[in-house]
PDB file of C-alpha atoms in Angstrom:
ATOM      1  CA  UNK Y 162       0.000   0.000   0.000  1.00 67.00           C
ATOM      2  CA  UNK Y 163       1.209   3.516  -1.106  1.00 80.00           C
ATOM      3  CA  UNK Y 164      -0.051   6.610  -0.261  1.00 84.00           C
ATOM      4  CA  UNK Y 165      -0.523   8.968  -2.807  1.00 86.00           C
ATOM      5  CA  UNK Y 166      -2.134  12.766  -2.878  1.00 85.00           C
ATOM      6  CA  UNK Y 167      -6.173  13.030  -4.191  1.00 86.00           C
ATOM      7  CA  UNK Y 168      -6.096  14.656  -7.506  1.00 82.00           C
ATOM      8  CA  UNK Y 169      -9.003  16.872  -5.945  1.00 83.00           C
ATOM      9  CA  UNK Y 170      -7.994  18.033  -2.995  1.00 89.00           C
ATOM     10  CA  UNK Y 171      -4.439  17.171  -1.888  1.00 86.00           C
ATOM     11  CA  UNK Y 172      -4.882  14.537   1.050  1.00 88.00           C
ATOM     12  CA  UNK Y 173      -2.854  11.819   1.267  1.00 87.00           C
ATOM     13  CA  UNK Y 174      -4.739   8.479   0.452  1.00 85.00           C
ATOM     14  CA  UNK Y 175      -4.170   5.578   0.291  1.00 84.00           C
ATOM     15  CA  UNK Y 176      -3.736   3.536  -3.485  1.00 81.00           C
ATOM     16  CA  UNK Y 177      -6.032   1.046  -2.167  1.00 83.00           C
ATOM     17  CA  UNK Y 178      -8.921   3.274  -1.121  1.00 84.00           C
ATOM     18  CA  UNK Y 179     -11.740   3.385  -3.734  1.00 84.00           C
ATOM     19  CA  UNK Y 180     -12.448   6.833  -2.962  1.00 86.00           C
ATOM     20  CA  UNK Y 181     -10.655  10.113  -0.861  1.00 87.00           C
ATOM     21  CA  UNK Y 182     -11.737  10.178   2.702  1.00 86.00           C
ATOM     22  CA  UNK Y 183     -11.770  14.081   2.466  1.00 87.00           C
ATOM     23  CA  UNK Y 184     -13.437  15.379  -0.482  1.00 88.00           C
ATOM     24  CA  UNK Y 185     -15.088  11.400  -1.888  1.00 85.00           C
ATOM     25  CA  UNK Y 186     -13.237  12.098  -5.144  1.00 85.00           C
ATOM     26  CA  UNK Y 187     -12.757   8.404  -6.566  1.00 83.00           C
ATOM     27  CA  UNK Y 188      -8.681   7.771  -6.706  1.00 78.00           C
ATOM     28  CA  UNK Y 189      -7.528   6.880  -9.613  1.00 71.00           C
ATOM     29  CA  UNK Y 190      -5.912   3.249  -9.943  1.00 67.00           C
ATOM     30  CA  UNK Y 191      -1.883   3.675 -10.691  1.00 61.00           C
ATOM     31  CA  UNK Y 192       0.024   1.255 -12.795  1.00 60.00           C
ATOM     32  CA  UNK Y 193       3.259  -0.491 -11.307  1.00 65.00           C
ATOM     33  CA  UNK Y 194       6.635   1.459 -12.602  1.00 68.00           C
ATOM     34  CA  UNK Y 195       7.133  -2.273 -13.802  1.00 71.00           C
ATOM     35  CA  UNK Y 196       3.492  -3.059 -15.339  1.00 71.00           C
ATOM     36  CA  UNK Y 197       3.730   0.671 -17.277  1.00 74.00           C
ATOM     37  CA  UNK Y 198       7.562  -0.147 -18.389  1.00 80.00           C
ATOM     38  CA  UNK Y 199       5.499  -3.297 -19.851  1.00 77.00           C
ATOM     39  CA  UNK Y 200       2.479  -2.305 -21.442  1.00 78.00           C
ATOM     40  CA  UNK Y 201       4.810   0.751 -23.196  1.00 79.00           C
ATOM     41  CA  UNK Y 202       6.858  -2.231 -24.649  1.00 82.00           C
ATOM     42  CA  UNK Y 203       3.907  -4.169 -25.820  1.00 83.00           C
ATOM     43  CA  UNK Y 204       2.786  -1.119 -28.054  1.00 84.00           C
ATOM     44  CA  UNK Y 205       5.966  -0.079 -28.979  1.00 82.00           C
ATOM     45  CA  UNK Y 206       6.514  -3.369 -30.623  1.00 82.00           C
ATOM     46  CA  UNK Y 207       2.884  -3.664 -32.234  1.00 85.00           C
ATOM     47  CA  UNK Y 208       4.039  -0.711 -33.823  1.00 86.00           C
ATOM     48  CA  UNK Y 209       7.163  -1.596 -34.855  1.00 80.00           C
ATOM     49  CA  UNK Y 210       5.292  -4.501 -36.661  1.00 80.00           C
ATOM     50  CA  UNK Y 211       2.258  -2.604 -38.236  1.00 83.00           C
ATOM     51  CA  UNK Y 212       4.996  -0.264 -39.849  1.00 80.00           C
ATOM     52  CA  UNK Y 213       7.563  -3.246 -40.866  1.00 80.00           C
ATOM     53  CA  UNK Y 214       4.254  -4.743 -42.764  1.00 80.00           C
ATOM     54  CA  UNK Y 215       2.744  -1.775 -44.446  1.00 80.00           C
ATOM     55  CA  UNK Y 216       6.549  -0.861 -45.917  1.00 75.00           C
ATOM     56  CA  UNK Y 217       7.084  -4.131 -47.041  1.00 67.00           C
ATOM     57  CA  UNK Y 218       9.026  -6.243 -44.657  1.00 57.00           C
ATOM     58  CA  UNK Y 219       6.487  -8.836 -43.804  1.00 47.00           C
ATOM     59  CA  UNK Y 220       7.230  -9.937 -48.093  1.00 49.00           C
ATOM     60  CA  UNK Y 221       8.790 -12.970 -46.407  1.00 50.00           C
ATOM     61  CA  UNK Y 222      12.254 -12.398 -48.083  1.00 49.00           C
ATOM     62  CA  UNK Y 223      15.203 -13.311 -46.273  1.00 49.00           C
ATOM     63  CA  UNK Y 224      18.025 -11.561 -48.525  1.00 47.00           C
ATOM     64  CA  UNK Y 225      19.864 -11.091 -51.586  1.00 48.00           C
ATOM     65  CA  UNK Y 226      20.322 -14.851 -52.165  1.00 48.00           C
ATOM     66  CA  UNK Y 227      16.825 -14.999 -52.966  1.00 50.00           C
ATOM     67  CA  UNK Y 228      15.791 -14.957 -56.473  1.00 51.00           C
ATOM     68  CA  UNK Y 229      13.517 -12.004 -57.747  1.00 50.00           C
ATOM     69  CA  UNK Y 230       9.793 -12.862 -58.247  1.00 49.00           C
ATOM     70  CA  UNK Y 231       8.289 -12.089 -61.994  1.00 46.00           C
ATOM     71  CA  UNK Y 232       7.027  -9.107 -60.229  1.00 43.00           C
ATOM     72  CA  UNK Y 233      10.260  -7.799 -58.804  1.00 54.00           C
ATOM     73  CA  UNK Y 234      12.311  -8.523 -62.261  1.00 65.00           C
ATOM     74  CA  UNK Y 235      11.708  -6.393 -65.315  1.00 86.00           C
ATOM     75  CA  UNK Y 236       8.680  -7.800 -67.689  1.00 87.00           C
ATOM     76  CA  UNK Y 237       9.236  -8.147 -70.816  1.00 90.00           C
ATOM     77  CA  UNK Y 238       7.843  -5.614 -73.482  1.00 88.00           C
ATOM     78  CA  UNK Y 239       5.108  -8.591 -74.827  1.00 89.00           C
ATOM     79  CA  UNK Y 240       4.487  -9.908 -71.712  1.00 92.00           C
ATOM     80  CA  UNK Y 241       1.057  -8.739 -71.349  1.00 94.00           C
ATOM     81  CA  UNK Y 242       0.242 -10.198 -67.464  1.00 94.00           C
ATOM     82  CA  UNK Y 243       3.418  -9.115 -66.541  1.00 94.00           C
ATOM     83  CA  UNK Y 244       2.943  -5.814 -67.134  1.00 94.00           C
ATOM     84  CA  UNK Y 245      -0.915  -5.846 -66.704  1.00 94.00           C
ATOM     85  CA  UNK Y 246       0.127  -7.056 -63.001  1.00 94.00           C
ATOM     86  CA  UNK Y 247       2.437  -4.299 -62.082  1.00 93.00           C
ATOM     87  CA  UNK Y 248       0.282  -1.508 -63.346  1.00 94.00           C
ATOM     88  CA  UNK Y 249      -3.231  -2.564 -62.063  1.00 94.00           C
ATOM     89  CA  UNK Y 250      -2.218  -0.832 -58.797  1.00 93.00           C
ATOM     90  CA  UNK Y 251      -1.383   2.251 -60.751  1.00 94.00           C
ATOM     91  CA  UNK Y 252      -4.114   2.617 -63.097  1.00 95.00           C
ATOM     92  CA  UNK Y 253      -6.631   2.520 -59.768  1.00 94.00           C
ATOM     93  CA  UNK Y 254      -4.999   5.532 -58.426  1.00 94.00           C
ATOM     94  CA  UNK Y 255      -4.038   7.348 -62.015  1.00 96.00           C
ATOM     95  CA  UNK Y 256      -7.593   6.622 -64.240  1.00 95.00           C
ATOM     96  CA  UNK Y 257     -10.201   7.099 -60.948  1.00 95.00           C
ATOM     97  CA  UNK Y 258     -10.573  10.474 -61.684  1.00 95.00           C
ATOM     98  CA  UNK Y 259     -10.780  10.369 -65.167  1.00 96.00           C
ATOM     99  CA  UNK Y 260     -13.523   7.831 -64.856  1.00 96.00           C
ATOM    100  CA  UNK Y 261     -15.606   9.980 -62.249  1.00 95.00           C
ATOM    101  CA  UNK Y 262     -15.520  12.625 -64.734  1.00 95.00           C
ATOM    102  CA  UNK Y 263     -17.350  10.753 -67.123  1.00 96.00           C
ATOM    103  CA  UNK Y 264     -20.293  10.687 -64.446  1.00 95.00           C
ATOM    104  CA  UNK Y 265     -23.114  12.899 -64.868  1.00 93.00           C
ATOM    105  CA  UNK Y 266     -23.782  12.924 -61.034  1.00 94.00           C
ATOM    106  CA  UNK Y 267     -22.288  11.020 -58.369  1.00 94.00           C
ATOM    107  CA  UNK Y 268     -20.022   7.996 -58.191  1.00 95.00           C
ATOM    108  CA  UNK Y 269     -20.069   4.852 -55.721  1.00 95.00           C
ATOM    109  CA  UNK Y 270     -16.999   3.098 -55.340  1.00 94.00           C
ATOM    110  CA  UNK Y 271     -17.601  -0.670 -54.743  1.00 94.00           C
ATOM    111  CA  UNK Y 272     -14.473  -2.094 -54.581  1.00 91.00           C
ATOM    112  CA  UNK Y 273     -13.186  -3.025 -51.096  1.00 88.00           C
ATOM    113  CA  UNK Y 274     -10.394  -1.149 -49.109  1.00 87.00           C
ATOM    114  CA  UNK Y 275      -7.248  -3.729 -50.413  1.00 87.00           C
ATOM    115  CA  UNK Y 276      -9.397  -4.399 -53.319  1.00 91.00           C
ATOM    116  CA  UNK Y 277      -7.928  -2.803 -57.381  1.00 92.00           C
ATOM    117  CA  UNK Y 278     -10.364  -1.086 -59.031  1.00 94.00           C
ATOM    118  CA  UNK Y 279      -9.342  -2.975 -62.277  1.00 95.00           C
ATOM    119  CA  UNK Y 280     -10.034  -6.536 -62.527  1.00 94.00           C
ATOM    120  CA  UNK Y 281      -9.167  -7.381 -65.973  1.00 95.00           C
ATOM    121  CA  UNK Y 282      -6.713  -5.972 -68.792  1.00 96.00           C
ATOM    122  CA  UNK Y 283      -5.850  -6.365 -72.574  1.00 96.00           C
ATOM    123  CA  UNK Y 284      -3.278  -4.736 -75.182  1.00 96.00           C
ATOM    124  CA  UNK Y 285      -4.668  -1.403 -76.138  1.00 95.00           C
ATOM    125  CA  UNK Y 286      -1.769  -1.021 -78.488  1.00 94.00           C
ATOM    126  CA  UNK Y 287       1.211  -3.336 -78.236  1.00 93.00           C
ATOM    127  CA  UNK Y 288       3.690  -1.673 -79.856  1.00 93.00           C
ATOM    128  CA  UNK Y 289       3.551   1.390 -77.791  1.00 93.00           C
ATOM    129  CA  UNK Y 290       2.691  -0.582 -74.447  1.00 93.00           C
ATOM    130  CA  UNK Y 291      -0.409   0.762 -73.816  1.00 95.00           C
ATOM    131  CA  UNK Y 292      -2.634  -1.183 -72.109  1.00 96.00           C
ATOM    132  CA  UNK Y 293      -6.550  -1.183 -71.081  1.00 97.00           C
ATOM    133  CA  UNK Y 294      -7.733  -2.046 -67.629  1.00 97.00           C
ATOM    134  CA  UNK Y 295     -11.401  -2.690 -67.237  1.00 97.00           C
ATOM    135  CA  UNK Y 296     -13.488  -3.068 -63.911  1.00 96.00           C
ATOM    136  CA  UNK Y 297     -17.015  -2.900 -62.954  1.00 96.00           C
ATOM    137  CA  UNK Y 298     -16.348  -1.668 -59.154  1.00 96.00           C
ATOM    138  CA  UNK Y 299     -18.316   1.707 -59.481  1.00 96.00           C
ATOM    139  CA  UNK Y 300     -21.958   2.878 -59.728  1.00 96.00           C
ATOM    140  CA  UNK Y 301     -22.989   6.177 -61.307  1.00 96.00           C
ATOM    141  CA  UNK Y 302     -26.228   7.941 -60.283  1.00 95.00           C
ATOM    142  CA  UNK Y 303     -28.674   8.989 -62.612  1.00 92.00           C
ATOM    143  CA  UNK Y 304     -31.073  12.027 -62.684  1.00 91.00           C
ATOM    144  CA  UNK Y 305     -33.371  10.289 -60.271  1.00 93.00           C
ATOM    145  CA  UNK Y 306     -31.073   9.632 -57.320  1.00 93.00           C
ATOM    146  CA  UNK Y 307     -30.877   5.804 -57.896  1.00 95.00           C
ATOM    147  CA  UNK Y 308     -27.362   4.082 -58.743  1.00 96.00           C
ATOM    148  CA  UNK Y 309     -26.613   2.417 -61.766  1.00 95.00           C
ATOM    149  CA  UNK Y 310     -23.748  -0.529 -62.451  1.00 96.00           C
ATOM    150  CA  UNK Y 311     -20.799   0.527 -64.919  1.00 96.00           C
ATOM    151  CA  UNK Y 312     -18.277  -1.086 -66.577  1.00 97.00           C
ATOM    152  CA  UNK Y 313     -15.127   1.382 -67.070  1.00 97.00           C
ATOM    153  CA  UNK Y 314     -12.177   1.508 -69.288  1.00 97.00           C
ATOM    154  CA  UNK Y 315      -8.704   3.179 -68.864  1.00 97.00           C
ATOM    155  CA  UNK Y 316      -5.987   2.948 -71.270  1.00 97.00           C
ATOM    156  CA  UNK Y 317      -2.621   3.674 -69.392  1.00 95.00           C
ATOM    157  CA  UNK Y 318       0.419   4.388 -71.051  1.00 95.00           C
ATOM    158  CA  UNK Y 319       3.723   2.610 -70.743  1.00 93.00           C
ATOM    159  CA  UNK Y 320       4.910   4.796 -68.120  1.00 93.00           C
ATOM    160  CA  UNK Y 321       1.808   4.047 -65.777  1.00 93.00           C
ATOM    161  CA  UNK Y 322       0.990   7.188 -64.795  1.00 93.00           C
ATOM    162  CA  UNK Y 323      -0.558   8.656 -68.002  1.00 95.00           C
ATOM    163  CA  UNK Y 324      -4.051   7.917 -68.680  1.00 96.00           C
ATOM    164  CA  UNK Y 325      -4.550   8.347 -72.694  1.00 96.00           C
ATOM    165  CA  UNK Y 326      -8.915   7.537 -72.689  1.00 96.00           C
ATOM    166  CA  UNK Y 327     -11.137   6.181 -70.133  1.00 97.00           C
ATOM    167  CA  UNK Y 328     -14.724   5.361 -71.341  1.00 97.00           C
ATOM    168  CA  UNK Y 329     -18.251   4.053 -69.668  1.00 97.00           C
ATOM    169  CA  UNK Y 330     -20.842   1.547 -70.221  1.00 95.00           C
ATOM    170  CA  UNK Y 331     -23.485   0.226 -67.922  1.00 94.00           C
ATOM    171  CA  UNK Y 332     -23.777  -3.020 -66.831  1.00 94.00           C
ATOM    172  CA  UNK Y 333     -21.304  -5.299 -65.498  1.00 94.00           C
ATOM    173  CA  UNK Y 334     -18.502  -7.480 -66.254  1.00 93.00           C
ATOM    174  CA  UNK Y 335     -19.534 -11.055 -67.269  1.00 90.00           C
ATOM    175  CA  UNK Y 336     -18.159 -13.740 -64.464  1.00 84.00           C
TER     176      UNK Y 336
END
């Protein structure tokens, strides 16, 4: 048992007391120099995790020695999926606004929070890399208020960052 001062008034109480014999002010439950020394360490390292995951740590590569994946290696200038695969991520953040500016009214995103926007892609023109993504993960709202399905098309440029067209149909993408 420790005595410690009353937050409202001053007395000396004691850290088992519910409440201050003085003023009734409840007194407030103190952590062990040990326990706090503890529980600092314990969020400390969840943080030190989070942040190791989200910058790419958690990959599961060990080192150097390691081969790179398809992803990590340069793709080839024909290899469609290659290249489709490391520029889906791109064209979500790049063509987004181009296709909300095709709405006449509001857009609905549908997609999830780790999910692309794009869920398919094709050659728009192979010689000069382009490609189109295409994903149904948006509803635009018509004159009435209600929400229709669309199907949307970006064509990205070889760099990945400049969007050439982006068109709209309704409806969705077959399964």
């Amino acid at each position: 048992m420790a005595l410690i001062k009353c937050r409202e008034c001053g007395t000396e109480v004691s850290s088992k007391a519910p409440a201050c014999v003085k003023c009734g002010a409840p007194v407030k439950k103190q952590m062990s120099k040990g326990a706090e020394t503890a529980a600092g360490l314990v969020v400390f390292g969840l943080i030190g995790w989070i942040l190791v995951e989200i910058f790419g740590g958690g990959s599961g590569h060990t080192g150097a020695a390691e081969k790179p994946t398809q992803t990590e290696a340069a793709c080839n200038a024909d290899d469609l999926q290659c290249l489709g695969d490391k520029g889906v991520v791109a064209a979500g953040v790049y063509c987004k606004d181009d296709v909300e500016r095709l709405a006449t009214h509001s857009v609905k995103w549908t997609d999830g929070t780790f999910e692309t926007k794009f869920s398919r892609f094709r050659w728009a023109d192979k010689n000069a890399g382009t490609i189109t993504y295409i994903g149904d993960k948006a509803e635009f709202q018509n004159g009435f208020g209600a929400y229709s399905p669309v199907t949307y098309e970006c064509d990205l440029a070889r760099d990945n960052k400049t969007v050439l067209d982006a068109r709209v149909h309704e409806g969705r993408l077959p399964k």
